[in-house]
Tab-separated table of C-alpha atoms and ligand atoms in Angstrom:
chain	number	residue	atom	x	y	z
Y	26	MET	CA	4.762	19.995	-6.331
Y	27	ASP	CA	2.110	20.187	-3.677
Y	28	CYS	CA	2.250	16.559	-2.526
Y	29	ILE	CA	1.998	15.807	1.181
Y	30	PHE	CA	4.038	12.583	0.924
Y	31	CYS	CA	6.797	14.291	-1.107
Y	32	LYS	CA	6.940	16.843	1.711
Y	33	ILE	CA	7.293	14.010	4.224
Y	34	VAL	CA	10.216	12.567	2.212
Y	35	SER	CA	11.926	15.983	2.114
Y	36	ASN	CA	11.204	16.511	5.829
Y	37	GLU	CA	9.106	19.667	5.218
Y	38	ILE	CA	6.310	17.848	7.057
Y	39	PRO	CA	7.213	15.763	10.118
Y	40	SER	CA	6.574	12.038	10.229
Y	41	VAL	CA	7.392	9.085	12.419
Y	42	LYS	CA	9.920	7.333	10.199
Y	43	VAL	CA	10.535	3.602	10.543
Y	44	TYR	CA	12.678	2.853	7.476
Y	45	GLU	CA	14.544	4.560	4.646
Y	46	ASP	CA	16.808	3.522	1.776
Y	47	ASP	CA	17.885	5.024	-1.582
Y	48	ARG	CA	14.459	4.674	-3.176
Y	49	VAL	CA	12.024	4.096	-0.317
Y	50	PHE	CA	10.654	5.884	2.749
Y	51	ALA	CA	8.357	4.281	5.362
Y	52	PHE	CA	6.515	5.993	8.204
Y	53	MET	CA	3.671	5.448	10.633
Y	54	ASP	CA	0.145	6.257	9.404
Y	55	ILE	CA	-1.183	9.293	11.274
Y	56	ASN	CA	-4.663	7.691	11.526
Y	57	PRO	CA	-3.695	4.119	12.400
Y	58	LEU	CA	-6.295	1.437	11.796
Y	59	ASN	CA	-4.380	-0.661	14.347
Y	60	ASP	CA	-1.052	-0.447	16.190
Y	61	GLY	CA	1.790	-0.772	13.692
Y	62	HIS	CA	-0.045	0.718	10.662
Y	63	ILE	CA	2.821	1.692	8.315
Y	64	LEU	CA	2.914	3.412	4.917
Y	65	ILE	CA	5.707	2.504	2.471
Y	66	ILE	CA	6.294	4.956	-0.388
Y	67	PRO	CA	8.756	5.609	-3.223
Y	68	LYS	CA	10.910	8.707	-2.671
Y	69	ALA	CA	10.318	9.720	-6.307
Y	70	HIS	CA	6.789	11.019	-6.785
Y	71	ALA	CA	4.422	8.639	-8.584
Y	72	ALA	CA	0.693	9.021	-8.129
Y	73	THR	CA	-0.375	5.422	-8.742
Y	74	ILE	CA	0.723	1.995	-9.999
Y	75	TYR	CA	0.475	3.383	-13.557
Y	76	GLU	CA	3.114	6.080	-13.029
Y	77	ILE	CA	5.662	4.323	-10.806
Y	78	THR	CA	8.709	2.748	-12.472
Y	79	GLU	CA	9.139	-1.000	-12.163
Y	80	ALA	CA	12.421	-0.455	-10.272
Y	81	ASP	CA	10.756	1.808	-7.707
Y	82	PHE	CA	7.801	-0.543	-7.333
Y	83	LEU	CA	10.145	-3.473	-6.729
Y	84	ALA	CA	12.036	-1.397	-4.149
Y	85	VAL	CA	8.765	-0.503	-2.380
Y	86	THR	CA	7.602	-4.140	-2.328
Y	87	SER	CA	11.017	-5.326	-1.150
Y	88	ALA	CA	10.903	-2.847	1.752
Y	89	THR	CA	7.333	-3.980	2.491
Y	90	HIS	CA	8.576	-7.576	2.742
Y	91	LYS	CA	11.275	-6.479	5.202
Y	92	LEU	CA	8.881	-4.326	7.260
Y	93	ALA	CA	6.175	-7.004	7.451
Y	94	ALA	CA	8.737	-9.371	8.992
Y	95	ALA	CA	9.801	-6.638	11.452
Y	96	VAL	CA	6.164	-5.952	12.432
Y	97	LYS	CA	5.576	-9.670	12.966
Y	98	LYS	CA	8.643	-9.889	15.213
Y	99	ALA	CA	7.938	-6.658	17.116
Y	100	LEU	CA	4.147	-6.820	17.589
Y	101	ASN	CA	3.279	-10.472	16.919
Y	102	PRO	CA	-0.049	-9.793	15.155
Y	103	ASP	CA	-2.314	-12.703	14.209
Y	104	GLY	CA	-2.272	-11.481	10.589
Y	105	ILE	CA	-1.283	-8.588	8.347
Y	106	ASN	CA	-3.239	-6.860	5.563
Y	107	LEU	CA	-1.279	-5.235	2.731
Y	108	MET	CA	-3.315	-2.607	0.871
Y	109	GLN	CA	-2.447	-0.408	-2.113
Y	110	LEU	CA	-5.171	1.842	-3.532
Y	111	ASN	CA	-5.135	3.437	-6.999
Y	112	GLY	CA	-7.543	6.195	-7.972
Y	113	ARG	CA	-10.521	7.809	-6.299
Y	114	ALA	CA	-12.799	4.936	-7.351
Y	115	ALA	CA	-10.544	2.637	-5.292
Y	116	ASN	CA	-10.670	5.054	-2.329
Y	117	GLN	CA	-7.128	6.417	-2.769
Y	118	VAL	CA	-6.953	9.686	-0.832
Y	119	VAL	CA	-3.279	10.692	-1.135
Y	120	PRO	CA	-2.114	10.647	-4.773
Y	121	HIS	CA	1.450	9.439	-4.052
Y	122	LEU	CA	1.676	5.641	-4.291
Y	123	HIS	CA	1.824	3.877	-0.936
Y	124	ILE	CA	1.451	0.383	0.461
Y	125	HIS	CA	-0.311	0.081	3.801
Y	126	ILE	CA	0.832	-2.547	6.294
Y	127	VAL	CA	-2.058	-3.089	8.709
Y	128	PRO	CA	-1.381	-5.593	11.499
Y	129	ARG	CA	-4.464	-7.606	12.439
Y	130	TRP	CA	-5.506	-9.297	15.658
Y	131	SER	CA	-8.331	-11.826	15.876
Y	132	GLY	CA	-11.502	-10.019	16.908
Y	133	ASP	CA	-10.054	-6.525	16.304
Y	134	GLY	CA	-13.352	-5.536	14.698
Y	135	LEU	CA	-11.830	-3.990	11.555
Y	136	THR	CA	-13.922	-4.568	8.461
Y	137	ILE	CA	-11.220	-3.820	5.865
Y	138	CYS	CA	-10.516	-6.508	3.271
Y	139	LYS	CA	-13.716	-8.325	4.178
Y	140	TRP	CA	-16.259	-8.962	1.473
Y	141	GLU	CA	-19.127	-11.275	0.758
Y	142	MET	CA	-18.204	-14.126	-1.614
Y	143	VAL	CA	-20.616	-14.301	-4.528
Y	144	ALA	CA	-19.977	-16.945	-7.194
Y	145	GLY	CA	-19.039	-15.421	-10.561
Y	146	ASP	CA	-20.376	-16.316	-13.991
Y	147	ILE	CA	-17.503	-18.511	-15.262
Y	148	GLU	CA	-18.103	-17.565	-18.914
Y	149	LYS	CA	-17.789	-13.882	-18.034
Y	150	VAL	CA	-14.693	-14.596	-15.926
Y	151	LYS	CA	-13.086	-16.372	-18.914
Y	152	ALA	CA	-14.026	-13.579	-21.325
Y	153	VAL	CA	-12.452	-10.951	-19.076
Y	154	ALA	CA	-9.294	-13.080	-18.686
Y	155	GLU	CA	-9.070	-13.246	-22.485
Y	156	GLN	CA	-9.366	-9.464	-22.761
Y	157	ILE	CA	-6.433	-9.083	-20.369
Y	158	GLN	CA	-4.345	-11.790	-22.055
Y	159	THR	CA	-4.873	-10.146	-25.447
Y	160	VAL	CA	-3.244	-6.976	-24.129
Y	161	LEU	CA	-0.354	-8.985	-22.635
Y	162	LYS	CA	0.475	-10.662	-26.001
H	107	AMP	P1	-5.154	6.096	0.974
H	107	AMP	O1	-6.632	6.053	1.149
H	107	AMP	O2	-4.595	4.739	0.628
H	107	AMP	O3	-4.717	7.169	0.001
H	107	AMP	O4	-4.572	6.419	2.400
H	107	AMP	C1	-3.881	7.568	2.747
H	107	AMP	C2	-3.348	7.372	4.137
H	107	AMP	O5	-2.433	8.404	4.428
H	107	AMP	C3	-4.415	7.404	5.240
H	107	AMP	O6	-4.392	6.175	5.959
H	107	AMP	C4	-4.000	8.592	6.105
H	107	AMP	O7	-4.222	8.367	7.467
H	107	AMP	C5	-2.515	8.701	5.785
H	107	AMP	N1	-1.946	10.040	5.980
H	107	AMP	C6	-2.367	11.188	5.435
H	107	AMP	N2	-1.565	12.209	5.812
H	107	AMP	C7	-0.603	11.669	6.608
H	107	AMP	C8	0.528	12.209	7.310
H	107	AMP	N3	0.818	13.507	7.271
H	107	AMP	N4	1.293	11.366	8.031
H	107	AMP	C9	1.006	10.044	8.073
H	107	AMP	N5	-0.033	9.482	7.423
H	107	AMP	C10	-0.841	10.279	6.715
H	108	ZN	ZN1	4.494	12.953	-4.006
């Protein structure tokens, strides 16, 4: 399979690794938004949240929890953004699931995860919640 992140896991493409276990691989983003920008991925290929197994997703989130604590200790950021993009409409570029850890410092000028709050129509919000709950039943 021609997947750049699978090739990183198999070491066909070099990366700056920070963590590895049975299911998970984590490495530094090659275009860091800030110091300490890490990508955490499952070793088994899964394009998005829809394809990954629950066990692999739990392993990836567990490693993210561990790495966020390590980043806090090592770099002492003022905050941390976790990002996980699915599909082109959500701006996913590499179709192998990954969680971004992006350390944040006050006044760093990054505009990620910053949006204007606009009050929703509560009736529409409730109708959409019902649609989702119907599927969950
Ligand atoms: P996304 O938009 O969530 O799919 O982000 C993909 C991320 O992968 C970007 O932040 C890229 O900088 C990063 N990336 C792409 N290729 C590599 C690579 N070879 N090594 C490390 N990071 C990479
Ligand atoms: Zn892959």
